[in-house]
PDB file of C-alpha atoms in Angstrom:
ATOM      1  CA  UNK V   1       0.068   0.019  -0.108  1.00 43.00           C
ATOM      2  CA  UNK V   2       1.158   3.221  -0.800  1.00 42.00           C
ATOM      3  CA  UNK V   3       2.773   5.843   1.761  1.00 41.00           C
ATOM      4  CA  UNK V   4       4.076   9.574   1.627  1.00 42.00           C
ATOM      5  CA  UNK V   5       7.069   9.890  -0.297  1.00 39.00           C
ATOM      6  CA  UNK V   6      10.362  10.844   1.752  1.00 41.00           C
ATOM      7  CA  UNK V   7      12.645  13.438   1.452  1.00 42.00           C
ATOM      8  CA  UNK V   8      16.037  12.200   1.342  1.00 46.00           C
ATOM      9  CA  UNK V   9      18.469  13.355   4.398  1.00 42.00           C
ATOM     10  CA  UNK V  10      21.903  13.403   5.078  1.00 43.00           C
ATOM     11  CA  UNK V  11      23.013   9.647   5.900  1.00 41.00           C
ATOM     12  CA  UNK V  12      24.009  10.637   9.327  1.00 38.00           C
ATOM     13  CA  UNK V  13      20.285  10.769   9.861  1.00 39.00           C
ATOM     14  CA  UNK V  14      19.227   7.456  11.332  1.00 39.00           C
ATOM     15  CA  UNK V  15      15.453   7.901  10.869  1.00 39.00           C
ATOM     16  CA  UNK V  16      15.590   9.004   7.353  1.00 42.00           C
ATOM     17  CA  UNK V  17      15.847   5.436   5.176  1.00 44.00           C
ATOM     18  CA  UNK V  18      15.017   6.710   1.412  1.00 47.00           C
ATOM     19  CA  UNK V  19      12.023   4.965   0.034  1.00 47.00           C
ATOM     20  CA  UNK V  20      12.069   1.821  -1.894  1.00 47.00           C
ATOM     21  CA  UNK V  21      11.223   1.637  -5.563  1.00 50.00           C
ATOM     22  CA  UNK V  22       7.604   0.681  -4.602  1.00 48.00           C
ATOM     23  CA  UNK V  23       7.580   4.311  -2.669  1.00 52.00           C
ATOM     24  CA  UNK V  24       7.730   2.584   0.762  1.00 57.00           C
ATOM     25  CA  UNK V  25      10.373   3.361   3.656  1.00 62.00           C
ATOM     26  CA  UNK V  26      11.273  -0.151   3.926  1.00 65.00           C
ATOM     27  CA  UNK V  27      13.414  -0.504   7.060  1.00 72.00           C
ATOM     28  CA  UNK V  28      10.796   1.413   8.936  1.00 72.00           C
ATOM     29  CA  UNK V  29       7.625  -0.469   7.230  1.00 69.00           C
ATOM     30  CA  UNK V  30       9.554  -3.899   8.393  1.00 76.00           C
ATOM     31  CA  UNK V  31      10.110  -2.669  12.066  1.00 77.00           C
ATOM     32  CA  UNK V  32       6.463  -1.369  12.252  1.00 71.00           C
ATOM     33  CA  UNK V  33       4.888  -4.620  10.564  1.00 74.00           C
ATOM     34  CA  UNK V  34       6.948  -6.753  13.206  1.00 82.00           C
ATOM     35  CA  UNK V  35       5.726  -4.602  15.990  1.00 79.00           C
ATOM     36  CA  UNK V  36       1.889  -5.083  15.013  1.00 81.00           C
ATOM     37  CA  UNK V  37       2.938  -8.905  14.701  1.00 84.00           C
ATOM     38  CA  UNK V  38       3.673  -9.019  18.205  1.00 87.00           C
ATOM     39  CA  UNK V  39       0.848  -7.293  19.173  1.00 88.00           C
ATOM     40  CA  UNK V  40      -1.865  -9.688  17.116  1.00 89.00           C
ATOM     41  CA  UNK V  41      -0.112 -12.955  18.478  1.00 91.00           C
ATOM     42  CA  UNK V  42       0.013 -11.094  22.254  1.00 92.00           C
ATOM     43  CA  UNK V  43      -3.900 -10.556  22.049  1.00 91.00           C
ATOM     44  CA  UNK V  44      -4.738 -13.794  20.374  1.00 91.00           C
ATOM     45  CA  UNK V  45      -2.963 -16.012  22.877  1.00 91.00           C
ATOM     46  CA  UNK V  46      -2.507 -14.376  26.204  1.00 92.00           C
ATOM     47  CA  UNK V  47      -6.280 -13.556  26.584  1.00 88.00           C
ATOM     48  CA  UNK V  48      -8.857 -14.843  24.553  1.00 84.00           C
ATOM     49  CA  UNK V  49     -10.536 -11.792  24.075  1.00 91.00           C
ATOM     50  CA  UNK V  50      -7.934  -9.881  23.823  1.00 93.00           C
ATOM     51  CA  UNK V  51      -7.966 -10.220  19.714  1.00 95.00           C
ATOM     52  CA  UNK V  52     -11.643  -8.227  20.100  1.00 96.00           C
ATOM     53  CA  UNK V  53     -10.140  -5.268  22.220  1.00 95.00           C
ATOM     54  CA  UNK V  54      -6.982  -4.495  19.772  1.00 94.00           C
ATOM     55  CA  UNK V  55      -8.921  -4.540  16.559  1.00 94.00           C
ATOM     56  CA  UNK V  56     -11.836  -2.719  18.053  1.00 95.00           C
ATOM     57  CA  UNK V  57      -9.585   0.230  19.461  1.00 94.00           C
ATOM     58  CA  UNK V  58      -7.606   0.340  16.233  1.00 93.00           C
ATOM     59  CA  UNK V  59     -10.882   0.498  14.109  1.00 95.00           C
ATOM     60  CA  UNK V  60     -12.093   3.270  16.098  1.00 94.00           C
ATOM     61  CA  UNK V  61      -8.617   5.043  14.949  1.00 92.00           C
ATOM     62  CA  UNK V  62      -9.928   4.140  11.231  1.00 91.00           C
ATOM     63  CA  UNK V  63     -13.374   5.402  11.913  1.00 92.00           C
ATOM     64  CA  UNK V  64     -11.578   8.934  12.757  1.00 90.00           C
ATOM     65  CA  UNK V  65      -9.685   8.671   9.465  1.00 88.00           C
ATOM     66  CA  UNK V  66     -12.685   7.902   7.579  1.00 89.00           C
ATOM     67  CA  UNK V  67     -14.039  10.823   9.224  1.00 89.00           C
ATOM     68  CA  UNK V  68     -11.467  13.255   8.243  1.00 87.00           C
ATOM     69  CA  UNK V  69     -11.365  11.808   4.718  1.00 84.00           C
ATOM     70  CA  UNK V  70     -14.970  12.480   4.202  1.00 87.00           C
ATOM     71  CA  UNK V  71     -14.735  15.986   5.563  1.00 85.00           C
ATOM     72  CA  UNK V  72     -12.315  16.592   2.822  1.00 80.00           C
ATOM     73  CA  UNK V  73     -15.517  15.989   0.501  1.00 80.00           C
ATOM     74  CA  UNK V  74     -17.707  18.170   2.615  1.00 84.00           C
ATOM     75  CA  UNK V  75     -19.337  14.924   3.824  1.00 86.00           C
ATOM     76  CA  UNK V  76     -20.248  14.899   7.647  1.00 89.00           C
ATOM     77  CA  UNK V  77     -19.924  11.283   8.825  1.00 91.00           C
ATOM     78  CA  UNK V  78     -22.502  10.641  11.495  1.00 93.00           C
ATOM     79  CA  UNK V  79     -19.338   9.815  13.950  1.00 91.00           C
ATOM     80  CA  UNK V  80     -20.926   9.071  17.655  1.00 94.00           C
ATOM     81  CA  UNK V  81     -23.052   6.406  15.720  1.00 95.00           C
ATOM     82  CA  UNK V  82     -20.142   4.937  14.211  1.00 96.00           C
ATOM     83  CA  UNK V  83     -18.084   4.797  17.165  1.00 96.00           C
ATOM     84  CA  UNK V  84     -20.790   3.364  19.189  1.00 96.00           C
ATOM     85  CA  UNK V  85     -21.207   0.502  16.506  1.00 96.00           C
ATOM     86  CA  UNK V  86     -17.170  -0.186  16.407  1.00 96.00           C
ATOM     87  CA  UNK V  87     -17.138  -0.612  20.130  1.00 96.00           C
ATOM     88  CA  UNK V  88     -20.536  -2.928  20.001  1.00 96.00           C
ATOM     89  CA  UNK V  89     -19.952  -5.193  16.909  1.00 96.00           C
ATOM     90  CA  UNK V  90     -16.881  -7.227  17.929  1.00 96.00           C
ATOM     91  CA  UNK V  91     -18.188  -7.935  21.477  1.00 96.00           C
ATOM     92  CA  UNK V  92     -21.547  -8.725  20.020  1.00 97.00           C
ATOM     93  CA  UNK V  93     -20.434 -11.311  17.679  1.00 97.00           C
ATOM     94  CA  UNK V  94     -17.780 -12.544  20.295  1.00 96.00           C
ATOM     95  CA  UNK V  95     -20.512 -13.316  22.935  1.00 95.00           C
ATOM     96  CA  UNK V  96     -23.684 -13.544  20.802  1.00 96.00           C
ATOM     97  CA  UNK V  97     -22.300 -15.178  17.482  1.00 95.00           C
ATOM     98  CA  UNK V  98     -23.793 -14.216  14.059  1.00 95.00           C
ATOM     99  CA  UNK V  99     -27.544 -13.609  14.882  1.00 96.00           C
ATOM    100  CA  UNK V 100     -25.849 -10.831  17.583  1.00 97.00           C
ATOM    101  CA  UNK V 101     -23.827  -9.622  14.943  1.00 97.00           C
ATOM    102  CA  UNK V 102     -26.994  -9.207  12.372  1.00 97.00           C
ATOM    103  CA  UNK V 103     -28.901  -7.527  15.023  1.00 97.00           C
ATOM    104  CA  UNK V 104     -26.145  -5.048  15.953  1.00 96.00           C
ATOM    105  CA  UNK V 105     -25.596  -4.116  12.217  1.00 97.00           C
ATOM    106  CA  UNK V 106     -29.688  -3.417  11.792  1.00 96.00           C
ATOM    107  CA  UNK V 107     -29.690  -1.505  15.056  1.00 96.00           C
ATOM    108  CA  UNK V 108     -26.777   0.509  13.747  1.00 96.00           C
ATOM    109  CA  UNK V 109     -28.320   1.535  10.410  1.00 96.00           C
ATOM    110  CA  UNK V 110     -31.526   2.657  12.409  1.00 96.00           C
ATOM    111  CA  UNK V 111     -29.608   4.635  14.984  1.00 95.00           C
ATOM    112  CA  UNK V 112     -27.514   6.523  11.845  1.00 95.00           C
ATOM    113  CA  UNK V 113     -30.764   7.702  10.065  1.00 94.00           C
ATOM    114  CA  UNK V 114     -32.433   8.759  13.359  1.00 94.00           C
ATOM    115  CA  UNK V 115     -29.539  10.311  14.523  1.00 93.00           C
ATOM    116  CA  UNK V 116     -28.863  12.206  11.254  1.00 89.00           C
ATOM    117  CA  UNK V 117     -32.587  13.326  10.887  1.00 90.00           C
ATOM    118  CA  UNK V 118     -32.558  15.026  14.542  1.00 88.00           C
ATOM    119  CA  UNK V 119     -30.053  17.594  12.248  1.00 85.00           C
ATOM    120  CA  UNK V 120     -32.349  18.382   9.594  1.00 82.00           C
ATOM    121  CA  UNK V 121     -32.772  16.341   6.539  1.00 82.00           C
ATOM    122  CA  UNK V 122     -30.149  18.814   4.446  1.00 84.00           C
ATOM    123  CA  UNK V 123     -27.551  16.222   3.144  1.00 84.00           C
ATOM    124  CA  UNK V 124     -29.108  13.569   5.105  1.00 88.00           C
ATOM    125  CA  UNK V 125     -29.102  10.788   2.968  1.00 91.00           C
ATOM    126  CA  UNK V 126     -25.403  11.453   1.773  1.00 91.00           C
ATOM    127  CA  UNK V 127     -24.260  11.806   5.415  1.00 92.00           C
ATOM    128  CA  UNK V 128     -25.893   8.302   6.527  1.00 94.00           C
ATOM    129  CA  UNK V 129     -24.638   6.693   3.411  1.00 93.00           C
ATOM    130  CA  UNK V 130     -21.499   7.747   4.372  1.00 93.00           C
ATOM    131  CA  UNK V 131     -22.324   6.189   8.124  1.00 95.00           C
ATOM    132  CA  UNK V 132     -23.424   2.788   6.565  1.00 95.00           C
ATOM    133  CA  UNK V 133     -20.526   2.553   4.576  1.00 94.00           C
ATOM    134  CA  UNK V 134     -18.249   3.186   7.548  1.00 94.00           C
ATOM    135  CA  UNK V 135     -19.918   0.606   9.483  1.00 96.00           C
ATOM    136  CA  UNK V 136     -20.093  -1.870   6.963  1.00 95.00           C
ATOM    137  CA  UNK V 137     -16.753  -1.789   5.787  1.00 93.00           C
ATOM    138  CA  UNK V 138     -14.981  -1.564   9.123  1.00 94.00           C
ATOM    139  CA  UNK V 139     -16.559  -3.055  12.568  1.00 96.00           C
ATOM    140  CA  UNK V 140     -19.243  -5.180  10.389  1.00 97.00           C
ATOM    141  CA  UNK V 141     -16.422  -6.823   8.262  1.00 96.00           C
ATOM    142  CA  UNK V 142     -13.838  -7.291  11.202  1.00 96.00           C
ATOM    143  CA  UNK V 143     -16.198  -8.795  13.492  1.00 97.00           C
ATOM    144  CA  UNK V 144     -16.382 -11.657  11.536  1.00 97.00           C
ATOM    145  CA  UNK V 145     -12.956 -12.586  12.937  1.00 96.00           C
ATOM    146  CA  UNK V 146     -14.601 -12.484  16.391  1.00 96.00           C
ATOM    147  CA  UNK V 147     -16.858 -15.022  14.845  1.00 96.00           C
ATOM    148  CA  UNK V 148     -14.207 -17.158  14.555  1.00 95.00           C
ATOM    149  CA  UNK V 149     -13.413 -16.863  18.188  1.00 94.00           C
ATOM    150  CA  UNK V 150     -16.875 -17.634  19.051  1.00 92.00           C
ATOM    151  CA  UNK V 151     -17.370 -20.527  16.955  1.00 87.00           C
ATOM    152  CA  UNK V 152     -14.273 -23.162  17.570  1.00 81.00           C
ATOM    153  CA  UNK V 153     -12.149 -23.530  20.420  1.00 86.00           C
ATOM    154  CA  UNK V 154      -9.181 -22.824  18.113  1.00 92.00           C
ATOM    155  CA  UNK V 155     -10.521 -19.667  16.869  1.00 92.00           C
ATOM    156  CA  UNK V 156      -7.336 -17.681  17.620  1.00 94.00           C
ATOM    157  CA  UNK V 157      -5.285 -19.945  15.322  1.00 95.00           C
ATOM    158  CA  UNK V 158      -8.087 -19.449  12.907  1.00 96.00           C
ATOM    159  CA  UNK V 159      -7.413 -15.993  12.966  1.00 96.00           C
ATOM    160  CA  UNK V 160      -3.427 -16.251  12.895  1.00 96.00           C
ATOM    161  CA  UNK V 161      -3.688 -18.257   9.864  1.00 97.00           C
ATOM    162  CA  UNK V 162      -6.040 -15.677   8.203  1.00 96.00           C
ATOM    163  CA  UNK V 163      -4.087 -12.938   8.715  1.00 95.00           C
ATOM    164  CA  UNK V 164      -0.705 -15.053   7.650  1.00 95.00           C
ATOM    165  CA  UNK V 165      -2.638 -15.767   4.269  1.00 96.00           C
ATOM    166  CA  UNK V 166      -3.532 -12.560   3.811  1.00 95.00           C
ATOM    167  CA  UNK V 167      -0.470 -10.634   4.398  1.00 92.00           C
ATOM    168  CA  UNK V 168       1.163 -13.198   2.214  1.00 93.00           C
ATOM    169  CA  UNK V 169      -0.477 -11.824  -0.529  1.00 91.00           C
ATOM    170  CA  UNK V 170       0.799  -8.424   0.325  1.00 86.00           C
ATOM    171  CA  UNK V 171       4.417  -9.508   1.051  1.00 88.00           C
ATOM    172  CA  UNK V 172       4.349 -11.386  -2.623  1.00 88.00           C
ATOM    173  CA  UNK V 173       2.822  -9.361  -4.537  1.00 84.00           C
ATOM    174  CA  UNK V 174       5.204  -6.363  -3.153  1.00 79.00           C
ATOM    175  CA  UNK V 175       8.454  -8.309  -4.070  1.00 82.00           C
ATOM    176  CA  UNK V 176       7.619  -9.655  -7.440  1.00 84.00           C
ATOM    177  CA  UNK V 177       6.022  -6.056  -8.253  1.00 78.00           C
ATOM    178  CA  UNK V 178       9.246  -4.418  -7.273  1.00 77.00           C
ATOM    179  CA  UNK V 179      11.253  -7.017  -9.175  1.00 81.00           C
ATOM    180  CA  UNK V 180       9.448  -7.487 -12.295  1.00 79.00           C
ATOM    181  CA  UNK V 181       6.301  -5.380 -12.059  1.00 67.00           C
ATOM    182  CA  UNK V 182       5.890  -4.286 -15.686  1.00 78.00           C
ATOM    183  CA  UNK V 183       2.001  -4.552 -16.530  1.00 80.00           C
ATOM    184  CA  UNK V 184      -0.514  -2.016 -14.384  1.00 81.00           C
ATOM    185  CA  UNK V 185      -3.146  -3.528 -13.412  1.00 80.00           C
ATOM    186  CA  UNK V 186      -5.255  -0.790 -12.656  1.00 76.00           C
ATOM    187  CA  UNK V 187      -3.319   2.377 -13.328  1.00 77.00           C
ATOM    188  CA  UNK V 188      -6.331   4.699 -12.840  1.00 72.00           C
ATOM    189  CA  UNK V 189      -6.894   3.520  -9.123  1.00 74.00           C
ATOM    190  CA  UNK V 190      -3.534   2.165  -7.896  1.00 76.00           C
ATOM    191  CA  UNK V 191      -0.630   2.858 -10.614  1.00 72.00           C
ATOM    192  CA  UNK V 192       2.037   0.713  -8.424  1.00 76.00           C
ATOM    193  CA  UNK V 193       0.061  -2.524  -8.682  1.00 80.00           C
ATOM    194  CA  UNK V 194       0.992  -4.580 -11.567  1.00 83.00           C
ATOM    195  CA  UNK V 195      -0.091  -8.247 -13.037  1.00 84.00           C
ATOM    196  CA  UNK V 196       2.992  -9.738 -12.182  1.00 87.00           C
ATOM    197  CA  UNK V 197       2.800  -8.385  -8.575  1.00 86.00           C
ATOM    198  CA  UNK V 198      -0.600 -10.459  -8.632  1.00 89.00           C
ATOM    199  CA  UNK V 199       1.007 -13.583  -9.769  1.00 91.00           C
ATOM    200  CA  UNK V 200       3.366 -13.200  -7.067  1.00 91.00           C
ATOM    201  CA  UNK V 201       0.702 -12.889  -4.269  1.00 92.00           C
ATOM    202  CA  UNK V 202      -1.298 -15.719  -5.882  1.00 94.00           C
ATOM    203  CA  UNK V 203       1.843 -18.021  -5.413  1.00 95.00           C
ATOM    204  CA  UNK V 204       2.510 -16.936  -2.030  1.00 95.00           C
ATOM    205  CA  UNK V 205      -1.007 -17.237  -0.594  1.00 96.00           C
ATOM    206  CA  UNK V 206      -1.484 -20.576  -1.990  1.00 96.00           C
ATOM    207  CA  UNK V 207       1.900 -21.918  -0.833  1.00 97.00           C
ATOM    208  CA  UNK V 208       1.238 -20.410   2.691  1.00 97.00           C
ATOM    209  CA  UNK V 209      -2.533 -21.372   2.704  1.00 97.00           C
ATOM    210  CA  UNK V 210      -1.148 -24.896   1.722  1.00 97.00           C
ATOM    211  CA  UNK V 211       1.466 -25.047   4.515  1.00 97.00           C
ATOM    212  CA  UNK V 212      -0.491 -23.209   7.903  1.00 97.00           C
ATOM    213  CA  UNK V 213      -3.796 -24.867   7.104  1.00 96.00           C
ATOM    214  CA  UNK V 214      -2.131 -28.338   7.757  1.00 96.00           C
ATOM    215  CA  UNK V 215       0.417 -27.284  10.202  1.00 96.00           C
ATOM    216  CA  UNK V 216      -1.591 -25.185  12.662  1.00 95.00           C
ATOM    217  CA  UNK V 217      -5.165 -26.332  11.858  1.00 95.00           C
ATOM    218  CA  UNK V 218      -4.686 -29.902  10.707  1.00 92.00           C
ATOM    219  CA  UNK V 219      -6.936 -29.340   7.871  1.00 93.00           C
ATOM    220  CA  UNK V 220      -5.886 -30.611   4.320  1.00 96.00           C
ATOM    221  CA  UNK V 221      -3.285 -28.936   2.123  1.00 96.00           C
ATOM    222  CA  UNK V 222      -6.173 -28.968  -0.616  1.00 97.00           C
ATOM    223  CA  UNK V 223      -8.330 -26.734   1.785  1.00 96.00           C
ATOM    224  CA  UNK V 224      -5.511 -24.450   2.580  1.00 97.00           C
ATOM    225  CA  UNK V 225      -4.617 -23.890  -1.274  1.00 97.00           C
ATOM    226  CA  UNK V 226      -8.333 -23.228  -1.907  1.00 97.00           C
ATOM    227  CA  UNK V 227      -8.433 -20.556   0.929  1.00 97.00           C
ATOM    228  CA  UNK V 228      -5.269 -18.995  -0.485  1.00 97.00           C
ATOM    229  CA  UNK V 229      -6.390 -18.989  -4.057  1.00 97.00           C
ATOM    230  CA  UNK V 230      -9.821 -17.264  -3.144  1.00 97.00           C
ATOM    231  CA  UNK V 231      -7.744 -14.943  -0.158  1.00 96.00           C
ATOM    232  CA  UNK V 232      -5.598 -13.614  -2.778  1.00 95.00           C
ATOM    233  CA  UNK V 233      -8.614 -12.024  -5.119  1.00 95.00           C
ATOM    234  CA  UNK V 234     -10.131 -10.606  -1.925  1.00 95.00           C
ATOM    235  CA  UNK V 235      -7.060  -8.997  -0.807  1.00 93.00           C
ATOM    236  CA  UNK V 236      -6.152  -7.355  -4.251  1.00 91.00           C
ATOM    237  CA  UNK V 237     -10.228  -6.392  -4.248  1.00 90.00           C
ATOM    238  CA  UNK V 238      -9.693  -4.877  -0.550  1.00 86.00           C
ATOM    239  CA  UNK V 239      -6.648  -2.891  -1.663  1.00 85.00           C
ATOM    240  CA  UNK V 240      -8.123  -1.626  -4.542  1.00 86.00           C
ATOM    241  CA  UNK V 241     -11.065  -0.611  -3.113  1.00 84.00           C
ATOM    242  CA  UNK V 242      -9.277   1.456  -0.522  1.00 80.00           C
ATOM    243  CA  UNK V 243      -7.417   2.994  -3.451  1.00 80.00           C
ATOM    244  CA  UNK V 244     -10.808   4.054  -4.794  1.00 82.00           C
ATOM    245  CA  UNK V 245     -11.768   5.364  -1.595  1.00 79.00           C
ATOM    246  CA  UNK V 246      -8.643   7.565  -1.333  1.00 75.00           C
ATOM    247  CA  UNK V 247      -8.997   8.779  -4.904  1.00 75.00           C
ATOM    248  CA  UNK V 248     -12.522   9.771  -4.318  1.00 75.00           C
ATOM    249  CA  UNK V 249     -12.016  11.725  -1.164  1.00 75.00           C
ATOM    250  CA  UNK V 250      -8.816  13.174  -2.876  1.00 70.00           C
ATOM    251  CA  UNK V 251      -6.158  11.954  -0.289  1.00 69.00           C
ATOM    252  CA  UNK V 252      -3.136  10.134  -0.444  1.00 68.00           C
ATOM    253  CA  UNK V 253      -3.337   8.133   2.789  1.00 64.00           C
ATOM    254  CA  UNK V 254      -6.431   8.067   5.281  1.00 72.00           C
ATOM    255  CA  UNK V 255      -3.719   8.346   8.125  1.00 65.00           C
ATOM    256  CA  UNK V 256      -0.028   8.568   8.936  1.00 71.00           C
ATOM    257  CA  UNK V 257      -0.031   6.815  12.417  1.00 69.00           C
ATOM    258  CA  UNK V 258       1.816   3.726  11.175  1.00 65.00           C
ATOM    259  CA  UNK V 259       5.058   4.711   9.915  1.00 59.00           C
ATOM    260  CA  UNK V 260       5.926   3.253   6.567  1.00 56.00           C
ATOM    261  CA  UNK V 261       2.512   2.150   6.508  1.00 58.00           C
ATOM    262  CA  UNK V 262       0.255   5.364   6.658  1.00 70.00           C
ATOM    263  CA  UNK V 263      -3.122   5.284   8.566  1.00 74.00           C
ATOM    264  CA  UNK V 264      -4.698   2.056  10.308  1.00 84.00           C
ATOM    265  CA  UNK V 265      -7.188   1.453   7.294  1.00 84.00           C
ATOM    266  CA  UNK V 266      -4.311   1.685   4.999  1.00 79.00           C
ATOM    267  CA  UNK V 267      -2.784  -1.331   6.517  1.00 81.00           C
ATOM    268  CA  UNK V 268      -5.890  -3.637   7.279  1.00 87.00           C
ATOM    269  CA  UNK V 269      -8.086  -2.812   3.922  1.00 86.00           C
ATOM    270  CA  UNK V 270      -7.306  -6.456   2.541  1.00 90.00           C
ATOM    271  CA  UNK V 271      -8.015  -8.193   6.075  1.00 94.00           C
ATOM    272  CA  UNK V 272     -11.039  -6.321   6.402  1.00 94.00           C
ATOM    273  CA  UNK V 273     -12.529  -7.468   2.970  1.00 94.00           C
ATOM    274  CA  UNK V 274     -10.834 -11.031   3.279  1.00 96.00           C
ATOM    275  CA  UNK V 275     -12.547 -11.898   6.632  1.00 97.00           C
ATOM    276  CA  UNK V 276     -16.087 -12.575   6.073  1.00 97.00           C
ATOM    277  CA  UNK V 277     -15.145 -15.114   3.569  1.00 97.00           C
ATOM    278  CA  UNK V 278     -12.395 -16.163   5.511  1.00 96.00           C
ATOM    279  CA  UNK V 279     -14.995 -16.998   8.404  1.00 97.00           C
ATOM    280  CA  UNK V 280     -17.153 -18.922   5.846  1.00 96.00           C
ATOM    281  CA  UNK V 281     -14.274 -21.085   4.221  1.00 97.00           C
ATOM    282  CA  UNK V 282     -12.727 -21.930   7.862  1.00 96.00           C
ATOM    283  CA  UNK V 283     -16.240 -23.225   8.642  1.00 94.00           C
ATOM    284  CA  UNK V 284     -16.800 -25.360   6.159  1.00 93.00           C
ATOM    285  CA  UNK V 285     -13.195 -26.305   5.016  1.00 94.00           C
ATOM    286  CA  UNK V 286     -11.417 -26.791   8.062  1.00 92.00           C
ATOM    287  CA  UNK V 287     -12.135 -29.310  11.196  1.00 84.00           C
ATOM    288  CA  UNK V 288     -13.225 -27.012  14.627  1.00 78.00           C
ATOM    289  CA  UNK V 289     -12.218 -28.168  18.060  1.00 78.00           C
ATOM    290  CA  UNK V 290     -15.205 -27.583  20.626  1.00 73.00           C
ATOM    291  CA  UNK V 291     -15.224 -23.989  22.243  1.00 67.00           C
ATOM    292  CA  UNK V 292     -13.597 -24.402  25.993  1.00 61.00           C
TER     293      UNK V 292
END
């Protein structure tokens, strides 16, 4: 995912590694990525509900990023209802399952309409649409990972495998794209994304899926390969959707909180789009241990 260009500094300045060909400050991006990986592992395996807490806090920052982005286009995101939905959806899915998640989503849509109508009808449809998009894009999709925790005793490991396969798409696409990318996939949306990079993403996702599903989840290699093949398409779609959002709003990055990566949503766009299908595929293709 693109990040702001970095102005070259003297070699004596340690914090100023120049951006790579793909536009990232690679050493900083790797360091931040390793830190985030440590947070994910801790949240998954120290306390079972820690993952829900971690991503809920992250998505609250993401909602703020979207609010600021919409403001650039003079759209007033119903901020408080979106924050409330973000705070509630994950715990609802974790405690009550899919039914509780759907009820929470329905209640959120009603709250968005009532909240915005109280301020008058001028521009209400536009603002409510922005709120519905924000809630559906971020907390609703992310809550499918909470369903993994609700449905299966090996839910934390399922989430870990889901994250590993999805990140493999970014790593494989980045590496091959930098080395051999020549044919843009969608130049008007994401100029640096290439078809060669997509081939790299596909190979990496399928390989990581075929390895991690049997090793960590006692599934079959072919189930992992299928999951990896589906994930790469959705992860690529997630990247392109987020790029379209930024271009439509007229911003380069939705945030700057993660050096070398951009904002929270710049980093987790693929994970959000993949999460619902990952939950569905794990449910039907991978054996689940009982919830304890």
